[in-house]
mmCIF file of C-alpha atoms in Angstrom:
data_model
loop_
_atom_site.group_PDB
_atom_site.id
_atom_site.type_symbol
_atom_site.label_atom_id
_atom_site.label_comp_id
_atom_site.label_asym_id
_atom_site.label_seq_id
_atom_site.Cartn_x
_atom_site.Cartn_y
_atom_site.Cartn_z
ATOM 1 C CA MET A 677 -9.951 -19.360 -65.600
ATOM 2 C CA THR A 678 -10.380 -15.567 -66.211
ATOM 3 C CA ASP A 679 -10.048 -12.509 -64.029
ATOM 4 C CA ARG A 680 -13.821 -11.918 -64.203
ATOM 5 C CA PRO A 681 -15.076 -11.959 -60.696
ATOM 6 C CA LEU A 682 -17.871 -14.445 -59.683
ATOM 7 C CA THR A 683 -21.102 -12.493 -60.040
ATOM 8 C CA LEU A 684 -24.539 -12.783 -58.342
ATOM 9 C CA MET A 685 -27.429 -10.970 -60.046
ATOM 10 C CA ALA A 686 -30.697 -10.559 -58.157
ATOM 11 C CA VAL A 687 -33.736 -9.357 -60.030
ATOM 12 C CA HIS A 688 -36.384 -7.728 -57.858
ATOM 13 C CA ALA A 689 -39.601 -5.806 -58.468
ATOM 14 C CA HIS A 690 -39.457 -2.894 -56.059
ATOM 15 C CA PRO A 691 -37.255 -0.993 -53.723
ATOM 16 C CA ASP A 692 -37.063 -2.885 -50.466
ATOM 17 C CA ASP A 693 -37.661 -6.358 -51.979
ATOM 18 C CA GLU A 694 -33.811 -6.799 -52.290
ATOM 19 C CA ALA A 695 -33.598 -6.713 -48.461
ATOM 20 C CA THR A 696 -36.658 -8.829 -47.619
ATOM 21 C CA GLY A 697 -35.881 -11.896 -49.782
ATOM 22 C CA THR A 698 -32.171 -11.662 -50.485
ATOM 23 C CA GLY A 699 -30.548 -9.217 -48.071
ATOM 24 C CA GLY A 700 -28.624 -12.054 -46.358
ATOM 25 C CA VAL A 701 -27.114 -13.463 -49.504
ATOM 26 C CA LEU A 702 -26.343 -10.083 -50.920
ATOM 27 C CA ALA A 703 -24.459 -9.155 -47.775
ATOM 28 C CA ARG A 704 -22.813 -12.567 -47.368
ATOM 29 C CA TYR A 705 -21.461 -12.934 -50.987
ATOM 30 C CA ALA A 706 -20.299 -9.247 -51.023
ATOM 31 C CA ALA A 707 -18.313 -10.006 -47.910
ATOM 32 C CA GLU A 708 -16.867 -13.027 -49.719
ATOM 33 C CA GLY A 709 -15.557 -10.900 -52.648
ATOM 34 C CA ILE A 710 -18.318 -11.812 -55.037
ATOM 35 C CA ARG A 711 -19.763 -9.027 -57.243
ATOM 36 C CA THR A 712 -23.288 -8.466 -56.404
ATOM 37 C CA VAL A 713 -25.613 -6.820 -59.010
ATOM 38 C CA LEU A 714 -29.140 -5.708 -58.072
ATOM 39 C CA VAL A 715 -31.666 -5.080 -60.787
ATOM 40 C CA THR A 716 -34.845 -3.321 -59.499
ATOM 41 C CA CYS A 717 -37.628 -3.290 -62.043
ATOM 42 C CA THR A 718 -39.985 -0.606 -60.903
ATOM 43 C CA ASP A 719 -39.738 2.713 -59.283
ATOM 44 C CA GLY A 720 -41.864 1.953 -56.279
ATOM 45 C CA GLY A 721 -44.220 4.806 -56.868
ATOM 46 C CA CYS A 722 -47.173 2.919 -55.419
ATOM 47 C CA GLY A 723 -45.675 2.842 -52.056
ATOM 48 C CA ASP A 724 -46.603 5.000 -49.149
ATOM 49 C CA GLY A 725 -45.822 8.608 -49.321
ATOM 50 C CA PRO A 726 -44.483 10.882 -46.486
ATOM 51 C CA GLY A 727 -46.508 10.523 -43.347
ATOM 52 C CA GLY A 728 -47.934 7.217 -44.523
ATOM 53 C CA ILE A 729 -50.094 8.678 -47.191
ATOM 54 C CA LYS A 730 -51.549 5.795 -49.292
ATOM 55 C CA PRO A 731 -51.710 5.505 -52.961
ATOM 56 C CA GLY A 732 -54.943 7.089 -54.275
ATOM 57 C CA ASP A 733 -55.370 9.209 -51.211
ATOM 58 C CA PRO A 734 -55.123 13.102 -51.571
ATOM 59 C CA GLY A 735 -51.527 14.263 -51.594
ATOM 60 C CA HIS A 736 -50.055 11.045 -52.812
ATOM 61 C CA ASP A 737 -47.536 11.903 -55.433
ATOM 62 C CA PRO A 738 -46.146 8.801 -57.265
ATOM 63 C CA ALA A 739 -43.129 10.701 -58.802
ATOM 64 C CA ALA A 740 -42.184 12.086 -55.356
ATOM 65 C CA VAL A 741 -42.578 8.719 -53.743
ATOM 66 C CA ALA A 742 -40.404 7.093 -56.557
ATOM 67 C CA LEU A 743 -37.634 9.639 -55.903
ATOM 68 C CA MET A 744 -37.747 8.960 -52.231
ATOM 69 C CA ARG A 745 -37.685 5.249 -52.675
ATOM 70 C CA ARG A 746 -34.772 5.509 -54.933
ATOM 71 C CA GLN A 747 -32.769 7.287 -52.264
ATOM 72 C CA GLU A 748 -33.782 4.625 -49.678
ATOM 73 C CA LEU A 749 -32.737 1.782 -52.179
ATOM 74 C CA GLU A 750 -29.357 3.294 -52.549
ATOM 75 C CA ALA A 751 -29.022 3.537 -48.813
ATOM 76 C CA SER A 752 -30.006 -0.214 -48.547
ATOM 77 C CA CYS A 753 -27.401 -1.059 -51.246
ATOM 78 C CA ASP A 754 -24.797 0.737 -49.306
ATOM 79 C CA VAL A 755 -25.591 -1.313 -46.208
ATOM 80 C CA LEU A 756 -25.554 -4.579 -48.084
ATOM 81 C CA LYS A 757 -22.416 -3.646 -49.883
ATOM 82 C CA VAL A 758 -24.166 -4.235 -53.378
ATOM 83 C CA SER A 759 -21.529 -3.768 -56.083
ATOM 84 C CA ASP A 760 -23.924 -2.532 -58.872
ATOM 85 C CA LEU A 761 -27.515 -1.210 -58.835
ATOM 86 C CA GLU A 762 -29.435 -1.133 -62.009
ATOM 87 C CA MET A 763 -32.956 0.371 -62.164
ATOM 88 C CA LEU A 764 -35.405 -0.495 -65.047
ATOM 89 C CA ASP A 765 -37.538 2.271 -63.673
ATOM 90 C CA TYR A 766 -40.916 0.919 -64.840
ATOM 91 C CA ALA A 767 -43.934 2.368 -63.088
ATOM 92 C CA ASP A 768 -44.978 0.439 -60.055
ATOM 93 C CA SER A 769 -48.134 -1.655 -60.965
ATOM 94 C CA GLY A 770 -49.410 -1.709 -57.422
ATOM 95 C CA MET A 771 -51.115 -4.581 -55.658
ATOM 96 C CA THR A 772 -53.513 -7.053 -57.504
ATOM 97 C CA GLY A 773 -56.687 -5.337 -58.571
ATOM 98 C CA TRP A 774 -55.511 -1.751 -58.280
ATOM 99 C CA PRO A 775 -56.225 0.582 -61.139
ATOM 100 C CA SER A 776 -52.472 1.123 -61.481
ATOM 101 C CA ASN A 777 -52.289 -2.487 -62.813
ATOM 102 C CA ASP A 778 -53.867 -1.237 -66.083
ATOM 103 C CA ALA A 779 -51.929 2.214 -66.306
ATOM 104 C CA LEU A 780 -50.065 2.739 -69.522
ATOM 105 C CA GLY A 781 -46.395 2.395 -68.787
ATOM 106 C CA SER A 782 -46.815 0.146 -65.769
ATOM 107 C CA PHE A 783 -44.515 -2.718 -65.472
ATOM 108 C CA TRP A 784 -47.527 -5.168 -65.545
ATOM 109 C CA GLN A 785 -48.483 -3.629 -68.881
ATOM 110 C CA THR A 786 -44.997 -3.819 -70.413
ATOM 111 C CA PRO A 787 -44.447 -6.454 -73.084
ATOM 112 C CA VAL A 788 -42.466 -9.324 -71.649
ATOM 113 C CA GLN A 789 -40.155 -9.363 -74.583
ATOM 114 C CA GLU A 790 -39.465 -5.586 -74.128
ATOM 115 C CA GLY A 791 -38.493 -5.842 -70.459
ATOM 116 C CA ALA A 792 -36.631 -9.073 -71.232
ATOM 117 C CA ALA A 793 -34.459 -7.471 -73.886
ATOM 118 C CA ARG A 794 -33.287 -4.671 -71.518
ATOM 119 C CA LEU A 795 -32.493 -7.276 -68.791
ATOM 120 C CA ALA A 796 -30.721 -9.549 -71.307
ATOM 121 C CA GLU A 797 -28.525 -6.555 -72.139
ATOM 122 C CA LEU A 798 -27.573 -6.204 -68.443
ATOM 123 C CA MET A 799 -26.830 -9.940 -68.219
ATOM 124 C CA ARG A 800 -24.561 -9.839 -71.283
ATOM 125 C CA HIS A 801 -22.621 -6.986 -69.695
ATOM 126 C CA TYR A 802 -22.383 -8.554 -66.075
ATOM 127 C CA ARG A 803 -22.295 -12.187 -67.261
ATOM 128 C CA PRO A 804 -23.725 -13.365 -63.804
ATOM 129 C CA ASP A 805 -22.769 -16.947 -62.534
ATOM 130 C CA VAL A 806 -25.931 -16.996 -60.371
ATOM 131 C CA VAL A 807 -29.377 -15.341 -61.045
ATOM 132 C CA VAL A 808 -31.964 -15.088 -58.457
ATOM 133 C CA THR A 809 -35.575 -14.015 -58.926
ATOM 134 C CA TYR A 810 -39.156 -15.017 -57.992
ATOM 135 C CA ASP A 811 -41.161 -18.163 -58.916
ATOM 136 C CA GLU A 812 -43.841 -17.999 -61.585
ATOM 137 C CA ASN A 813 -46.403 -16.742 -58.957
ATOM 138 C CA GLY A 814 -44.110 -13.991 -57.813
ATOM 139 C CA PHE A 815 -43.913 -15.821 -54.401
ATOM 140 C CA TYR A 816 -47.230 -14.418 -53.349
ATOM 141 C CA GLY A 817 -49.104 -13.265 -56.520
ATOM 142 C CA HIS A 818 -47.957 -9.652 -56.884
ATOM 143 C CA PRO A 819 -48.221 -8.519 -60.474
ATOM 144 C CA ASP A 820 -44.773 -6.911 -60.580
ATOM 145 C CA HIS A 821 -43.198 -9.987 -58.908
ATOM 146 C CA ILE A 822 -44.783 -12.237 -61.575
ATOM 147 C CA GLN A 823 -43.594 -9.766 -64.262
ATOM 148 C CA ALA A 824 -40.012 -9.868 -62.773
ATOM 149 C CA HIS A 825 -40.061 -13.611 -63.097
ATOM 150 C CA ARG A 826 -41.304 -13.527 -66.606
ATOM 151 C CA ILE A 827 -38.784 -11.158 -67.877
ATOM 152 C CA THR A 828 -35.886 -12.902 -66.125
ATOM 153 C CA MET A 829 -36.563 -16.183 -67.574
ATOM 154 C CA ALA A 830 -37.277 -14.754 -70.977
ATOM 155 C CA ALA A 831 -33.875 -12.743 -70.818
ATOM 156 C CA LEU A 832 -32.034 -15.958 -69.872
ATOM 157 C CA GLU A 833 -33.418 -17.559 -73.046
ATOM 158 C CA MET A 834 -32.247 -14.557 -75.181
ATOM 159 C CA THR A 835 -28.631 -14.877 -74.030
ATOM 160 C CA ALA A 836 -26.045 -17.719 -74.499
ATOM 161 C CA LEU A 837 -25.295 -17.648 -70.703
ATOM 162 C CA THR A 838 -25.786 -20.697 -68.462
ATOM 163 C CA PRO A 839 -25.825 -19.296 -64.917
ATOM 164 C CA LYS A 840 -27.273 -21.216 -61.969
ATOM 165 C CA VAL A 841 -30.871 -19.920 -61.687
ATOM 166 C CA TYR A 842 -32.761 -19.782 -58.416
ATOM 167 C CA TRP A 843 -36.185 -18.813 -57.348
ATOM 168 C CA THR A 844 -36.836 -17.352 -53.766
ATOM 169 C CA THR A 845 -39.060 -19.395 -51.655
ATOM 170 C CA MET A 846 -39.906 -19.981 -47.986
ATOM 171 C CA PRO A 847 -40.251 -23.344 -46.146
ATOM 172 C CA ARG A 848 -43.901 -24.049 -45.073
ATOM 173 C CA SER A 849 -42.690 -24.643 -41.540
ATOM 174 C CA MET A 850 -41.335 -21.113 -41.485
ATOM 175 C CA MET A 851 -44.474 -19.699 -42.950
ATOM 176 C CA GLN A 852 -46.371 -21.324 -40.101
ATOM 177 C CA ARG A 853 -43.984 -19.705 -37.680
ATOM 178 C CA PHE A 854 -44.510 -16.337 -39.213
ATOM 179 C CA GLY A 855 -48.212 -16.614 -38.646
ATOM 180 C CA GLU A 856 -47.643 -17.463 -34.972
ATOM 181 C CA ILE A 857 -45.305 -14.425 -34.478
ATOM 182 C CA MET A 858 -47.580 -11.956 -36.287
ATOM 183 C CA ARG A 859 -50.410 -12.972 -33.888
ATOM 184 C CA GLU A 860 -48.032 -12.585 -31.029
ATOM 185 C CA PHE A 861 -47.257 -8.963 -32.122
ATOM 186 C CA HIS A 862 -50.854 -8.309 -32.973
ATOM 187 C CA GLU A 863 -53.052 -9.835 -30.322
ATOM 188 C CA ASP A 864 -56.218 -8.344 -31.751
ATOM 189 C CA MET A 865 -55.504 -9.771 -35.257
ATOM 190 C CA PRO A 866 -58.582 -11.964 -36.202
ATOM 191 C CA GLU A 867 -58.023 -15.546 -37.195
ATOM 192 C CA PRO A 868 -57.847 -15.855 -40.880
ATOM 193 C CA ASP A 869 -60.985 -17.187 -42.748
ATOM 194 C CA SER A 870 -60.813 -20.325 -44.842
ATOM 195 C CA ALA A 871 -60.004 -18.495 -47.988
ATOM 196 C CA GLU A 872 -57.155 -16.760 -46.528
ATOM 197 C CA THR A 873 -55.919 -19.961 -44.935
ATOM 198 C CA ALA A 874 -56.019 -21.662 -48.209
ATOM 199 C CA ALA A 875 -54.144 -18.847 -49.900
ATOM 200 C CA MET A 876 -51.460 -18.856 -47.200
ATOM 201 C CA ALA A 877 -50.971 -22.623 -47.666
ATOM 202 C CA GLU A 878 -49.993 -22.098 -51.197
ATOM 203 C CA ILE A 879 -47.126 -19.754 -50.392
ATOM 204 C CA GLY A 880 -43.751 -21.297 -50.063
ATOM 205 C CA LEU A 881 -42.933 -24.972 -50.446
ATOM 206 C CA PRO A 882 -42.693 -28.098 -48.233
ATOM 207 C CA ASP A 883 -39.392 -28.146 -46.530
ATOM 208 C CA ASP A 884 -38.236 -31.184 -48.514
ATOM 209 C CA GLU A 885 -38.783 -29.399 -51.759
ATOM 210 C CA ILE A 886 -36.287 -26.615 -51.046
ATOM 211 C CA THR A 887 -33.053 -27.314 -52.678
ATOM 212 C CA THR A 888 -30.849 -24.612 -51.250
ATOM 213 C CA TRP A 889 -30.561 -23.367 -47.689
ATOM 214 C CA VAL A 890 -28.044 -20.468 -47.163
ATOM 215 C CA ASP A 891 -27.052 -19.600 -43.684
ATOM 216 C CA THR A 892 -26.862 -15.803 -43.530
ATOM 217 C CA THR A 893 -27.125 -15.596 -39.632
ATOM 218 C CA ALA A 894 -23.912 -13.497 -39.497
ATOM 219 C CA PHE A 895 -25.321 -10.844 -41.633
ATOM 220 C CA SER A 896 -28.820 -10.461 -40.134
ATOM 221 C CA CYS A 897 -27.948 -7.131 -38.655
ATOM 222 C CA GLN A 898 -27.091 -5.825 -42.109
ATOM 223 C CA LYS A 899 -30.318 -7.307 -43.520
ATOM 224 C CA PHE A 900 -32.269 -5.536 -40.781
ATOM 225 C CA ASP A 901 -30.546 -2.284 -41.303
ATOM 226 C CA ALA A 902 -31.151 -2.599 -45.050
ATOM 227 C CA LEU A 903 -34.922 -3.047 -44.415
ATOM 228 C CA ALA A 904 -34.772 -0.115 -42.000
ATOM 229 C CA ALA A 905 -33.284 2.069 -44.726
ATOM 230 C CA HIS A 906 -36.720 1.899 -46.423
ATOM 231 C CA ALA A 907 -38.146 4.001 -43.559
ATOM 232 C CA SER A 908 -41.001 5.475 -45.619
ATOM 233 C CA GLN A 909 -42.514 1.899 -45.970
ATOM 234 C CA GLY A 910 -41.912 1.026 -42.303
ATOM 235 C CA GLU A 911 -45.640 0.686 -41.600
ATOM 236 C CA ASN A 912 -45.767 -2.246 -44.244
ATOM 237 C CA ILE A 913 -42.482 -4.000 -43.097
ATOM 238 C CA PHE A 914 -43.611 -6.263 -40.156
ATOM 239 C CA PHE A 915 -40.086 -7.591 -39.598
ATOM 240 C CA LEU A 916 -38.799 -4.279 -38.232
ATOM 241 C CA LYS A 917 -41.189 -4.599 -35.251
ATOM 242 C CA MET A 918 -39.320 -7.567 -33.981
ATOM 243 C CA GLY A 919 -36.033 -5.902 -33.140
ATOM 244 C CA LYS A 920 -32.682 -7.073 -34.273
ATOM 245 C CA GLU A 921 -32.189 -10.067 -32.002
ATOM 246 C CA ARG A 922 -35.501 -11.709 -32.761
ATOM 247 C CA PHE A 923 -35.151 -10.753 -36.493
ATOM 248 C CA GLY A 924 -31.816 -12.585 -36.593
ATOM 249 C CA GLU A 925 -33.176 -15.681 -34.968
ATOM 250 C CA LEU A 926 -36.019 -15.877 -37.413
ATOM 251 C CA MET A 927 -34.464 -14.482 -40.639
ATOM 252 C CA GLY A 928 -30.937 -16.125 -40.601
ATOM 253 C CA MET A 929 -31.670 -18.645 -43.163
ATOM 254 C CA GLU A 930 -32.563 -17.782 -46.866
ATOM 255 C CA THR A 931 -34.073 -20.534 -48.991
ATOM 256 C CA PHE A 932 -34.263 -20.998 -52.701
ATOM 257 C CA VAL A 933 -35.200 -23.583 -55.373
ATOM 258 C CA ARG A 934 -32.561 -24.298 -58.009
ATOM 259 C CA VAL A 935 -34.178 -24.367 -61.500
ATOM 260 C CA GLN A 936 -31.168 -24.279 -63.806
ATOM 261 C CA ASP A 937 -27.619 -25.662 -63.208
ATOM 262 C CA ALA A 938 -24.695 -26.759 -65.294
ATOM 263 C CA THR A 939 -22.310 -27.605 -62.496
ATOM 264 C CA GLY A 940 -23.840 -30.922 -61.353
ATOM 265 C CA SER A 941 -23.532 -29.943 -57.691
ATOM 266 C CA ALA A 942 -25.457 -32.092 -55.427
ATOM 267 C CA ILE A 943 -28.740 -31.001 -53.765
ATOM 268 C CA PRO A 944 -29.670 -30.018 -51.170
ATOM 269 C CA GLU A 945 -26.911 -27.384 -51.035
ATOM 270 C CA ASN A 946 -26.016 -24.620 -48.663
ATOM 271 C CA ASP A 947 -24.304 -22.206 -51.155
ATOM 272 C CA LEU A 948 -25.617 -20.563 -54.327
ATOM 273 C CA PHE A 949 -22.132 -20.841 -55.683
ATOM 274 C CA ALA A 950 -21.618 -24.473 -55.120
ATOM 275 C CA GLY A 951 -19.781 -26.081 -58.068
ATOM 276 C CA LEU A 952 -18.533 -22.694 -59.123
ATOM 277 C CA ARG A 953 -15.599 -22.332 -56.745
#
């Protein structure tokens, strides 16, 4: 045994991703005395500007947006009691098909080995016991999420570390419930066409393929407040429209697929640190 604290490292693409997918586990494990390290890969410059100005519209300033989103990210980390925030500060690549995908210096255009080498250095410094990131499709196909997955897995190969590794996911039963709730809040929302339905059906996993179900209900208010800290992106954060009580009912369980483990702990499991303490 050593005096080194148990450590969780979450690797995310943009400011606000930390709250959406892992806000519950970040808050829960911080409360349990575990060191929580957040690595945010991009500057978020393709987010909305003040007043909801969209990328590409007159008056949208990516540098100003990036500064604003960093401040919001720091506020979110304060809410979640994140121990250490590390920013790689690559330029936000934007959504699939945006011209910013091809911009020099964007995260999507960064060689995987370059980003991985920087992340590997952080891994050697913090020596995480658990690493969380996205699956190979970035959960829903966003270029920066896919790139975050790629550099994380490559960085792990560069180190001699053997943490438990998890990919964020969502049970298909919950995805269906989300669809129902979105239509409840947006009565005029058209029914999805066949292509949209097929794409949605590929997001998440069948419930029985999820290895890890972590109950974070007690921390759902912190998770909500962390999302709310990203106020500039509020128009894009559907969950904030629910209110805290409904949010807690729906978002109190965070789910993952375990893809690397040296502990031999049985699955399904209800703790990312099962077998480590």
